[in-house]
Every structure is written in structure tokens, then in C-alpha cells.
Coordinates of C-alpha atoms and ligand atoms in Angstrom, one line a residue:
X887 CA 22.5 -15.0 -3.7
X888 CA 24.3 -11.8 -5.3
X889 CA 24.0 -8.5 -3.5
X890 CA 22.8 -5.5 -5.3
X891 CA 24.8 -2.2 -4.2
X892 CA 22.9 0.7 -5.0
X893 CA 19.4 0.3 -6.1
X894 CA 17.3 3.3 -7.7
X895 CA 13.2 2.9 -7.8
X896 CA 10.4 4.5 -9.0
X897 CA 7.0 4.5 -8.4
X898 CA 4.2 6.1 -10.3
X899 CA 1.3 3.8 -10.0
X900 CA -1.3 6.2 -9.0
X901 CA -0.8 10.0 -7.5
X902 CA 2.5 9.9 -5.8
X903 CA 5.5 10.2 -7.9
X904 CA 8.3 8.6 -5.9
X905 CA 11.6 7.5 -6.3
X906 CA 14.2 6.4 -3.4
X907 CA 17.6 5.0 -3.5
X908 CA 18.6 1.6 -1.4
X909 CA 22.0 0.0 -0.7
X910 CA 21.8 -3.4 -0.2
X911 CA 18.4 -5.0 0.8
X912 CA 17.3 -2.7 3.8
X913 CA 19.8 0.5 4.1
X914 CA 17.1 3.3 2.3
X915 CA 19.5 6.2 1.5
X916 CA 16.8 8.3 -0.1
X917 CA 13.1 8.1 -0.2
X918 CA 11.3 11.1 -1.9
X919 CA 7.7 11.9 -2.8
X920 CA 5.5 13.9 -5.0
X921 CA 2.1 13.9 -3.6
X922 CA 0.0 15.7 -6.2
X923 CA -2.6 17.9 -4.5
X924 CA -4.1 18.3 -7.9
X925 CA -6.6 16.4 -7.4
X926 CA -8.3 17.2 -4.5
X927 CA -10.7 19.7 -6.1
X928 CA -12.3 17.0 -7.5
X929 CA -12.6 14.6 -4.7
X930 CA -10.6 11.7 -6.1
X931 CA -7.5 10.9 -8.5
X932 CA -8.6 11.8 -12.4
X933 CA -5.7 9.9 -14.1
X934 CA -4.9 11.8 -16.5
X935 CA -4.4 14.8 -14.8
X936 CA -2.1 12.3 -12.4
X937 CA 0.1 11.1 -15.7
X938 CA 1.1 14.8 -16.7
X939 CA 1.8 15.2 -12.9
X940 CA 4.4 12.0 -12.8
X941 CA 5.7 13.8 -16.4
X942 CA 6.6 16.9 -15.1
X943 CA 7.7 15.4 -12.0
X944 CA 9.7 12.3 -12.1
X945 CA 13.1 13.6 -13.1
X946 CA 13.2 16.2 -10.7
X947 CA 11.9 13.1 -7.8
X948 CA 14.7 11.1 -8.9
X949 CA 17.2 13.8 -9.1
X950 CA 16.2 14.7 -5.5
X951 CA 17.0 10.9 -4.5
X952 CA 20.4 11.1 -6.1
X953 CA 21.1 14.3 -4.8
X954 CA 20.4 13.1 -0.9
X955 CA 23.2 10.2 -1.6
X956 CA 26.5 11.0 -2.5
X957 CA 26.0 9.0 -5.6
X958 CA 25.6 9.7 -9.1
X959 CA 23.7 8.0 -11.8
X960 CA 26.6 6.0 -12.6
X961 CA 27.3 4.6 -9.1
X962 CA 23.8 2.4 -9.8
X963 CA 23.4 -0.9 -9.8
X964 CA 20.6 -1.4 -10.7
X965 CA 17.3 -0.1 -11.6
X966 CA 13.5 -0.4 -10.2
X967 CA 10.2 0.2 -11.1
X968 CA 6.3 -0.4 -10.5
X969 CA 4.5 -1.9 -13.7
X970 CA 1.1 -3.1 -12.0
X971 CA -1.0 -2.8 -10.8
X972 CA -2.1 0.7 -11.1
X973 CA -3.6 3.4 -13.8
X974 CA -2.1 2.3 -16.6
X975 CA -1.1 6.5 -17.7
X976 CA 0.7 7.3 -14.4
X977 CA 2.3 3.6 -14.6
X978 CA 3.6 4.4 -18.3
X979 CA 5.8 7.4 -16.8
X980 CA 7.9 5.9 -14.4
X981 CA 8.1 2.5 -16.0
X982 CA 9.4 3.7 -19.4
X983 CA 11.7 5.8 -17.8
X984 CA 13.3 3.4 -15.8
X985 CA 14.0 0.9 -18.5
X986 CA 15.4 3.8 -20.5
X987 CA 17.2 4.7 -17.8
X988 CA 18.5 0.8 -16.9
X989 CA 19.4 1.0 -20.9
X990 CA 21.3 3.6 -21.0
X991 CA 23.1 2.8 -17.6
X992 CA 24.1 -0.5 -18.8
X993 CA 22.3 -1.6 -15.5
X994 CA 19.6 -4.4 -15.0
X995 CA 16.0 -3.1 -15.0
X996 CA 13.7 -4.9 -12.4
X997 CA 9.3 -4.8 -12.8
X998 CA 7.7 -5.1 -9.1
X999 CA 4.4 -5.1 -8.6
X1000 CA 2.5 -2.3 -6.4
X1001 CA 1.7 -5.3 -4.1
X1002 CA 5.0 -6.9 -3.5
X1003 CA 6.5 -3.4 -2.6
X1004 CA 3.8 -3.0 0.5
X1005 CA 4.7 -6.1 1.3
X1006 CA 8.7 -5.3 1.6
X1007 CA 8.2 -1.9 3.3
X1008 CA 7.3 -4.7 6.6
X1009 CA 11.3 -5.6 5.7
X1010 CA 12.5 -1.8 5.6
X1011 CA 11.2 -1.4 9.2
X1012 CA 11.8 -4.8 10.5
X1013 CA 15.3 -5.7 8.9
X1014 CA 15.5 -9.1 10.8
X1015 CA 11.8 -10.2 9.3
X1016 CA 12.1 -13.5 8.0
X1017 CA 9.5 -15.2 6.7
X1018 CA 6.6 -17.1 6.5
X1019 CA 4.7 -14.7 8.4
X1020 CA 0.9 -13.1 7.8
X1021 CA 0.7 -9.6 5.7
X1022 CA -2.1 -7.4 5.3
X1023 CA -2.0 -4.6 2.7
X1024 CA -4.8 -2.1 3.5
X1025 CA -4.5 0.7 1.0
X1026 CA -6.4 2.9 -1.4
X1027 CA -6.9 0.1 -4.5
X1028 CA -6.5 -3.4 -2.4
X1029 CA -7.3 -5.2 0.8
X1030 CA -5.4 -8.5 0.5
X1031 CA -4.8 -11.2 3.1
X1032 CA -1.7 -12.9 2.1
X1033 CA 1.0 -15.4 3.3
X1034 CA 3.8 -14.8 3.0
X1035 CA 5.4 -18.3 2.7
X1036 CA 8.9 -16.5 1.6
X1037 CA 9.5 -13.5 0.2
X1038 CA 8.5 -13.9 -3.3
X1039 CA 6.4 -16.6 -3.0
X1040 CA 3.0 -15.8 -1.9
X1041 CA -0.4 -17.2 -0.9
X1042 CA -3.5 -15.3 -0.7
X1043 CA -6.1 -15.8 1.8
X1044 CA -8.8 -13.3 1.2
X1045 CA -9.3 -10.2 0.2
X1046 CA -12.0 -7.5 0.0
X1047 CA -15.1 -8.6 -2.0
X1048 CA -16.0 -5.3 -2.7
X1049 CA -14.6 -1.4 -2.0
X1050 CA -11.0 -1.3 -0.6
X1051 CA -10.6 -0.2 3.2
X1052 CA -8.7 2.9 2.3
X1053 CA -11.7 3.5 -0.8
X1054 CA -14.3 3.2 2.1
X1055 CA -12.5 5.7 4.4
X1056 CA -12.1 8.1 1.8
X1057 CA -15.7 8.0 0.5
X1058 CA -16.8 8.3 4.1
X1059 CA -14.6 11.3 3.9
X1060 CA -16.8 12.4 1.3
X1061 CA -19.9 12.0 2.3
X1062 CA -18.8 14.1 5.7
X1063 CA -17.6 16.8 3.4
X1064 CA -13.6 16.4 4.3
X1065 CA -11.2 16.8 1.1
X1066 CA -9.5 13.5 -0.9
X1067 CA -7.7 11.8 0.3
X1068 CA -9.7 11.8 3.3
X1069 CA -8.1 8.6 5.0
X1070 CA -6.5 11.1 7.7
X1071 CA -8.7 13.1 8.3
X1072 CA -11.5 10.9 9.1
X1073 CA -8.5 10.0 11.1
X1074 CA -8.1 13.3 12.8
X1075 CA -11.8 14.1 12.9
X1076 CA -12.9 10.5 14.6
X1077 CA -10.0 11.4 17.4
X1078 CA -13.1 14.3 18.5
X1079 CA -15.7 11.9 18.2
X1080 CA -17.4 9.0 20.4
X1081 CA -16.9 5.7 18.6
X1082 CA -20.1 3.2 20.1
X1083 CA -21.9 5.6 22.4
X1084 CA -22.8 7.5 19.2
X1085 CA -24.4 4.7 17.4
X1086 CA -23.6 1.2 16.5
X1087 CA -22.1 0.9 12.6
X1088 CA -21.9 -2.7 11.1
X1089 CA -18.5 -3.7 11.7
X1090 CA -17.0 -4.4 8.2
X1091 CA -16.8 -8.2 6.8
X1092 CA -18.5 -11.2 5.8
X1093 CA -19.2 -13.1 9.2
X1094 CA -17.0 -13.9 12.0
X1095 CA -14.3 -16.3 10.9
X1096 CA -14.2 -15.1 7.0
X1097 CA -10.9 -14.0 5.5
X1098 CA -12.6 -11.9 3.1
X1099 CA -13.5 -8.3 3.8
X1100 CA -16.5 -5.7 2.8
X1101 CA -16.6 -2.0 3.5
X1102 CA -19.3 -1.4 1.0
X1103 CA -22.3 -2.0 3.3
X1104 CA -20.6 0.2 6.3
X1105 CA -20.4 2.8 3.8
X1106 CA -24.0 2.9 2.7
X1107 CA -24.8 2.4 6.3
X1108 CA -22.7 6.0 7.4
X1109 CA -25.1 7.5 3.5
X1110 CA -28.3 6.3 5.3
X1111 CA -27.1 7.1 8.7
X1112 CA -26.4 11.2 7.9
X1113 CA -29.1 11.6 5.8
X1114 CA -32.1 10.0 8.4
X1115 CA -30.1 11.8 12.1
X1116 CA -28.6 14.6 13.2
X1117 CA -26.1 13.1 14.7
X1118 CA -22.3 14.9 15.0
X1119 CA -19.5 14.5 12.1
X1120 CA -17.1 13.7 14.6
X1121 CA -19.1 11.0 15.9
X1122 CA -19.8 9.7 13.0
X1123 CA -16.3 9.3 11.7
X1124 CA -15.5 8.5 15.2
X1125 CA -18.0 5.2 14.6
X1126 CA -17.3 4.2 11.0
X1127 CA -13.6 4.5 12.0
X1128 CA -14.3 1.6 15.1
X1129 CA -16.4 -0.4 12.8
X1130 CA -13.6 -0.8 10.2
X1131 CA -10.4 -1.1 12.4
X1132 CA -13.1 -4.3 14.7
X1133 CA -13.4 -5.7 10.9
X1134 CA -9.6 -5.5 10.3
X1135 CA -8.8 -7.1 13.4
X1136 CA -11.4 -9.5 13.2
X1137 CA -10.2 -10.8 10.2
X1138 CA -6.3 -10.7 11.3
X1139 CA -7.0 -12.7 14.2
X1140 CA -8.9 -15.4 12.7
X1141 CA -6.8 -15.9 9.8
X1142 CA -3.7 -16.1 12.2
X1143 CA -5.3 -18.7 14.4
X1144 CA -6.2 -20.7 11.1
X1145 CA -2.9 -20.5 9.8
X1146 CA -0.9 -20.4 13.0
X1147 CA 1.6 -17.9 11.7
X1148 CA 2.9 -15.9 15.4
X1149 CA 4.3 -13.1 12.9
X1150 CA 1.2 -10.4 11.3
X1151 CA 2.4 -7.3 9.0
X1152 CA 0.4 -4.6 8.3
X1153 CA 1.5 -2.4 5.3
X1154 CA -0.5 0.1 2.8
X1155 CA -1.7 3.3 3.8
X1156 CA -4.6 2.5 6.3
X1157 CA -1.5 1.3 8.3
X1158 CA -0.8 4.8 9.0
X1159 CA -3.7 4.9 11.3
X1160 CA -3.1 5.1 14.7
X1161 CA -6.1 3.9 16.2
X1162 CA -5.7 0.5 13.7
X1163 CA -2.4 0.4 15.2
X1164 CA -3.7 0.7 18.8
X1165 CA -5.9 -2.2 18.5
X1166 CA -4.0 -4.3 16.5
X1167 CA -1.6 -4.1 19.0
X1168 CA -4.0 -4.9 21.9
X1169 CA -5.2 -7.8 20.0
X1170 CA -1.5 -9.2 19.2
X1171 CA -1.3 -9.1 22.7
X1172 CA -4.4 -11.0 23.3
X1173 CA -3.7 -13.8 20.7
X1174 CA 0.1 -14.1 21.0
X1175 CA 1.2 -12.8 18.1
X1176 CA 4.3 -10.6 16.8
X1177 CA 2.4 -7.2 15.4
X1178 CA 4.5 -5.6 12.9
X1179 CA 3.9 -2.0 11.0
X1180 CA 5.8 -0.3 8.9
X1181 CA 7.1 3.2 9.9
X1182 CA 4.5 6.1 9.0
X1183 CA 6.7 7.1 5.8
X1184 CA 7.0 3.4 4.4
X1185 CA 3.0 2.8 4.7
X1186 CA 1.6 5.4 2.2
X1187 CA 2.9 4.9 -0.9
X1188 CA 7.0 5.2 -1.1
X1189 CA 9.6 3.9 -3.6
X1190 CA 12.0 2.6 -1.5
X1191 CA 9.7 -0.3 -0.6
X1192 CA 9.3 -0.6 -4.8
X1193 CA 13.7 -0.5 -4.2
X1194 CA 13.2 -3.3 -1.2
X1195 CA 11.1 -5.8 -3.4
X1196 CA 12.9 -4.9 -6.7
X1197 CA 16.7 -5.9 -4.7
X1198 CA 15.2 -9.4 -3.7
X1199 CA 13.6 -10.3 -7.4
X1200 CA 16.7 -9.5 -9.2
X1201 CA 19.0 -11.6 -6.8
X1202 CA 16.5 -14.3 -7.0
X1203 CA 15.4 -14.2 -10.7
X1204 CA 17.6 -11.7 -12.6
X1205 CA 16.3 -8.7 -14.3
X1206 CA 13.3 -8.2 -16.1
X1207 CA 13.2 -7.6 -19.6
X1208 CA 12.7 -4.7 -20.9
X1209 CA 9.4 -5.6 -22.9
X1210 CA 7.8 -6.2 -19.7
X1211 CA 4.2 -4.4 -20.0
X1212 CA 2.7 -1.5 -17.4
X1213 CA -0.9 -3.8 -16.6
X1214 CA -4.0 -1.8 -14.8
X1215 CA -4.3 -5.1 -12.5
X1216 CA -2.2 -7.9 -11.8
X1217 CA -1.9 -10.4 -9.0
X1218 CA 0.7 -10.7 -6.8
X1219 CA 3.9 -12.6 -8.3
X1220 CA 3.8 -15.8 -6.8
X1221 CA 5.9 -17.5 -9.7
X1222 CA 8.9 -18.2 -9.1
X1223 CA 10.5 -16.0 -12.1
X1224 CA 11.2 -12.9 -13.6
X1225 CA 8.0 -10.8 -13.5
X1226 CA 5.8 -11.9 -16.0
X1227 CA 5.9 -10.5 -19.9
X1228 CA 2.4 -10.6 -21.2
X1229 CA 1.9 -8.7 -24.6
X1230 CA -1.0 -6.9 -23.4
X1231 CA -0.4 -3.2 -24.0
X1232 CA 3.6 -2.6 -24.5
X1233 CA 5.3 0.8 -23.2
Ligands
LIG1455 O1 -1.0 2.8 0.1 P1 -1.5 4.1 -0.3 O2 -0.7 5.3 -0.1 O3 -1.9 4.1 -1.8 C1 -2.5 3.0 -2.5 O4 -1.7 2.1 -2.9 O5 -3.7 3.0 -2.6 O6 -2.9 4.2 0.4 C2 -3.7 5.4 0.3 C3 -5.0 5.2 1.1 C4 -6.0 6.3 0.9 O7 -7.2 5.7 0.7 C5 -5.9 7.1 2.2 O8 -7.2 7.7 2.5 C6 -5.6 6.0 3.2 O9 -4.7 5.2 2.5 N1 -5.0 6.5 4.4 C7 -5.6 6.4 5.6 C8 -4.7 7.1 6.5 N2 -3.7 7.6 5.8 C9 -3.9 7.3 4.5 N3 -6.7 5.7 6.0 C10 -7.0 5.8 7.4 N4 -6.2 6.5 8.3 C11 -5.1 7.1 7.9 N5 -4.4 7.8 8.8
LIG1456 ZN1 0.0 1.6 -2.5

């Protein structure tokens, strides 16, 4: 398999504008990002507002990545970007750019999809991570259940049938009044707060031993719950915060008994939480199995995990091309080429 030396990536899928710079498949020599606080003051991303952010921002993100390496443009090797899934304006900044950059580099571009680089920011933190082992990305747009037979090849157990864990705690964050994104601090608020003596929540999920998830009903229950009681905020987050992370785990632990996998990663950015991690780690110990999360910086959205995925597809599959289309959704790759090149909306 060839090594890659020096690997730029960018992401720009939704409000981060990211780039980082990799030697070989795990060394990250750079990793910056852009959060844009734009969109706060309106309580959620508004896209376009987040595609003139990644404009104005990706060359001086990149630059910043160089600039933290003693390398130059021309010591690449290659060149990686997100092109799903995502909103398709904020994806058709960093994508474009890359190619054009790969092109006039003389340097093979790489596509990697959103997914797949959650997925690899398990291998940033845990370098001797071989697969197949269970991975769960729990982030703002997806709750997936995957194995991951090897790296590249993929099989998906479940995933959430209706709002994405992440989505649930920042709408919960709404409805308590806390700014987007509100992931954290629900976080920091439910840290004040009593998680069952308050009140009992519905713990998230379809029934016992399902590998699918729901957070839309726990949701509705925290609407119906601070509109009929009096009850405190931090309480409240303190509860729907228990009642999601007893879902998560739920589900981990019968999906890794069904499959037998000893090995469960847990990437996106509900992985930041610490209380997740707290149980999850109780419950690896319970049920004999190796818990792996990523370090804090590799869980919220990051390039060099886009860098980490992008190194392993072009040493297994070669580069891109450089038709390959940004796509709004897209599974996760589990063919056995080059990302795919549907003619859907070119950039
Ligand atoms: O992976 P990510 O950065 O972006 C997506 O790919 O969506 O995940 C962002 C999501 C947001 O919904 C944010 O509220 C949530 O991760 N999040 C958290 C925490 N930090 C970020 N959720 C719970 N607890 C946290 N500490
Ligand atoms: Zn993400």
C-alpha cells in the first residue's frame, strides 16, 4: 500500500471551516478551525450565511495549517476534501477549492465523506486501532450505528429514525432558552441539575434491543414537560441529558453483544460529552468491551479526521476525480472504489 507524506484537508460541510495537515496516516501536524458564531442569533445554522463564512475564510484556515508546519504548498502530497454529506453551499467552498488546489499542485485530489472522517478521528486518537470494531457517530446531522468490518468497508446497523442526538440536544437547548449550538451547554447546565429525582424522561429509542435510535419523542416530552411544571432548567437538562446518554448506551451495548465486536468507538460531537463518556465507560466495563473516544478536538467537527480518511482512500483506491460532485446526503462509502461520481449537481 503506498504511503502518503503530507496530506492537506478541508472541511466545509456545515459551519466549521477547517483545514489540518497530516503526515502519514496518523501524525496531525496541523488542525485548525473556523467556528462561525454567526449564526447563533438565529438559533441554528442558515446556510447561506455559513457558505459566505467558509468564502471569506478558507484561505486564511488553510494558510494557518501550512503555516503551523514547516511546509509549504509545494511540500503536499496530496489533497483532501469533504463532498457529502452536508449543505450543499458550504460543501461547494472547500470542495472546489481543493481540486483547484490538487490541479494546480499537480497532486491527487481525494472526496471523503463527512461520515467516514468521524469514523477515522477513532484512528487519530487510537493509532493502533485496527479493525472490525463497532463505531457510533453521534453528531449534529446523523446517528449511525456502523461496523466497521475494515476501514473502508462498512456495515450499518441502525441509525436514528427520526431527529439526530446532537439535533435533539440542541433543540432542548432551545426550548430552555440556551444559545445554538446548545450541545454544551445543556452540558454544562445538566452538571447543576438532578438527573431522575427531578422527573423521569423517556429514555431515547425504539425498545430495548433495537439498533435504531429516536430523540424526537424525548424532545416533545422536555416541550410538554416545561410548559405543564415549574420544574428547574438545570433539572431539566440534567434529565433529558440522562435519558439520551441510557438510550445511547442502550443501544451500544445491545448491538455489541449481537455482533460480538469487544472494540466500540464513539466519534461526532455528542462524544464530547463527558457524562456520555462516563457511562459509556461504566458500561464497557460491565459488558467487556474496549471503549474508545476520540480526543475532545477530533470529536466536533475537524479536518484532520477528513486528512485521516482521505490518506487511507487514496492508498486503497487512488484519487478521486476531479468531476466528483458536492451531494447534500450520501451514505457512507462502503464500495470498494474511488468515491463515487454521480452527475447530480457538478461544482
Ligand atoms: O460532529 P459535529 O461537530 O457536527 C456535525 O457533523 O453535526 O457535531 C455537532 C453537534 C451539535 O449538535 C452540538 O450541540 C453537539 O454536537 N455537541 C454536544 C456537545 N458538544 C457538541 N452535545 C452534547 N454535549 C456536548 N458536550
Ligand atoms: Zn460532523
Amino acid at each position: 500500500m503506498k504511503e502518503c507524506g503530507l496530506c492537506l484537508a478541508i472541511e466545509t460541510s456545515c459551519d466549521e471551516t477547517a483545514a489540518a495537515v497530516l503526515a502519514g496516516r496518523t501524525c496531525v501536524r496541523a488542525n485548525v478551525v473556523s467556528s462561525q458564531y454567526v449564526h447563533a442569533r438565529y438559533g441554528g445554522v442558515v446556510p447561506e450565511l455559513a457558505a459566505r463564512a467558509h468564502a471569506q475564510m478558507v484561505v486564511p484556515v488553510c494558510r494557518a495549517a501550512l503555516d503551523q508546519t514547516d511546509a509549504g504548498f509545494a511540500d503536499l502530497d496530496c489533497i483532501a476534501a469533504t463532498f457529502a454529506p452536508g449543505l450543499m453551499g458550504a460543501l461547494l467552498v472547500g470542495l472546489p477549492f481543493a481540486k483547484a488546489l490538487a490541479r494546480s499542485l499537480d497532486v491527487p485530489f481525494v472526496g471523503v465523506n463527512h461520515l467516514e472522517g468521524h469514523l477515522f478521528a477513532l484512528r487519530l486518537s487510537f493509532p493502533d486501532l485496527t479493525p472490525p470494531f463497532l463505531g457510533a457517530v453521534l453528531s449534529g446531522g446523523h446517528t449511525e450505528l456502523i461496523v466497521v468490518e475494515d476501514w473502508c468497508r462498512y456495515h450499518r446497523l441502525g441509525g436514528t429514525l427520526d431527529d439526530a442526538c446532537g439535533e435533539a440536544f440542541d433543540k432542548v437547548a432551545k426550548l430552555l432558552g440556551l444559545p445554538y449550538p446548545g450541545g454544551a451547554r445543556v452540558e454544562e447546565l445538566a452538571s447543576r441539575g438532578r438527573p431522575t429525582v427531578a422527573f423521569p424522561l423517556p429514555v431515547a429509542g425504539a425498545g430495548p434491543d433495537a439498533l435504531d435510535f429516536s430523540f424526537s419523542g424525548l424532545k416533545t416530552a422536555v416541550r410538554y414537560r416545561l410548559r405543564d411544571h415549574d420544574d428547574e432548567p438545570a433539572d431539566i437538562a440534567a434529565s433529558f441529558q440522562h435519558a439520551a446518554v441510557e438510550g445511547i448506551g442502550r443501544r451500544l451495548v445491545a448491538a455489541r453483544h449481537r455482533t460480538g465486536l469487544t472494540a466500540v468507538g464513539v466519534s461526532g460531537g455528542v462524544a464530547a460529552n463527558r457524562r456520555l463518556r462516563e457511562r459509556l465507560a461504566e458500561l464497557a466495563a460491565e459488558h467487556g468491551f474496549r471503549l474508545l473516544v476520540p480526543k475532545m478536538c477530533y470529536c466536533t467537527d475537524n479536518a484532520a479526521m477528513i486528512a485521516a480518511a482521505g490518506v487511507e482512500r487514496l492508498a486503497r483506491f487512488g484519487p478521486s476525480p476531479l468531476s466528483l460532485a458536492a451531494r447534500a446526503r450520501a451514505p457512507l462509502q462502503t464500495e470498494t472504489g474511488p468515491a463515487v461520481d454521480l452527475p447530480v449537481i457538478s461544482s
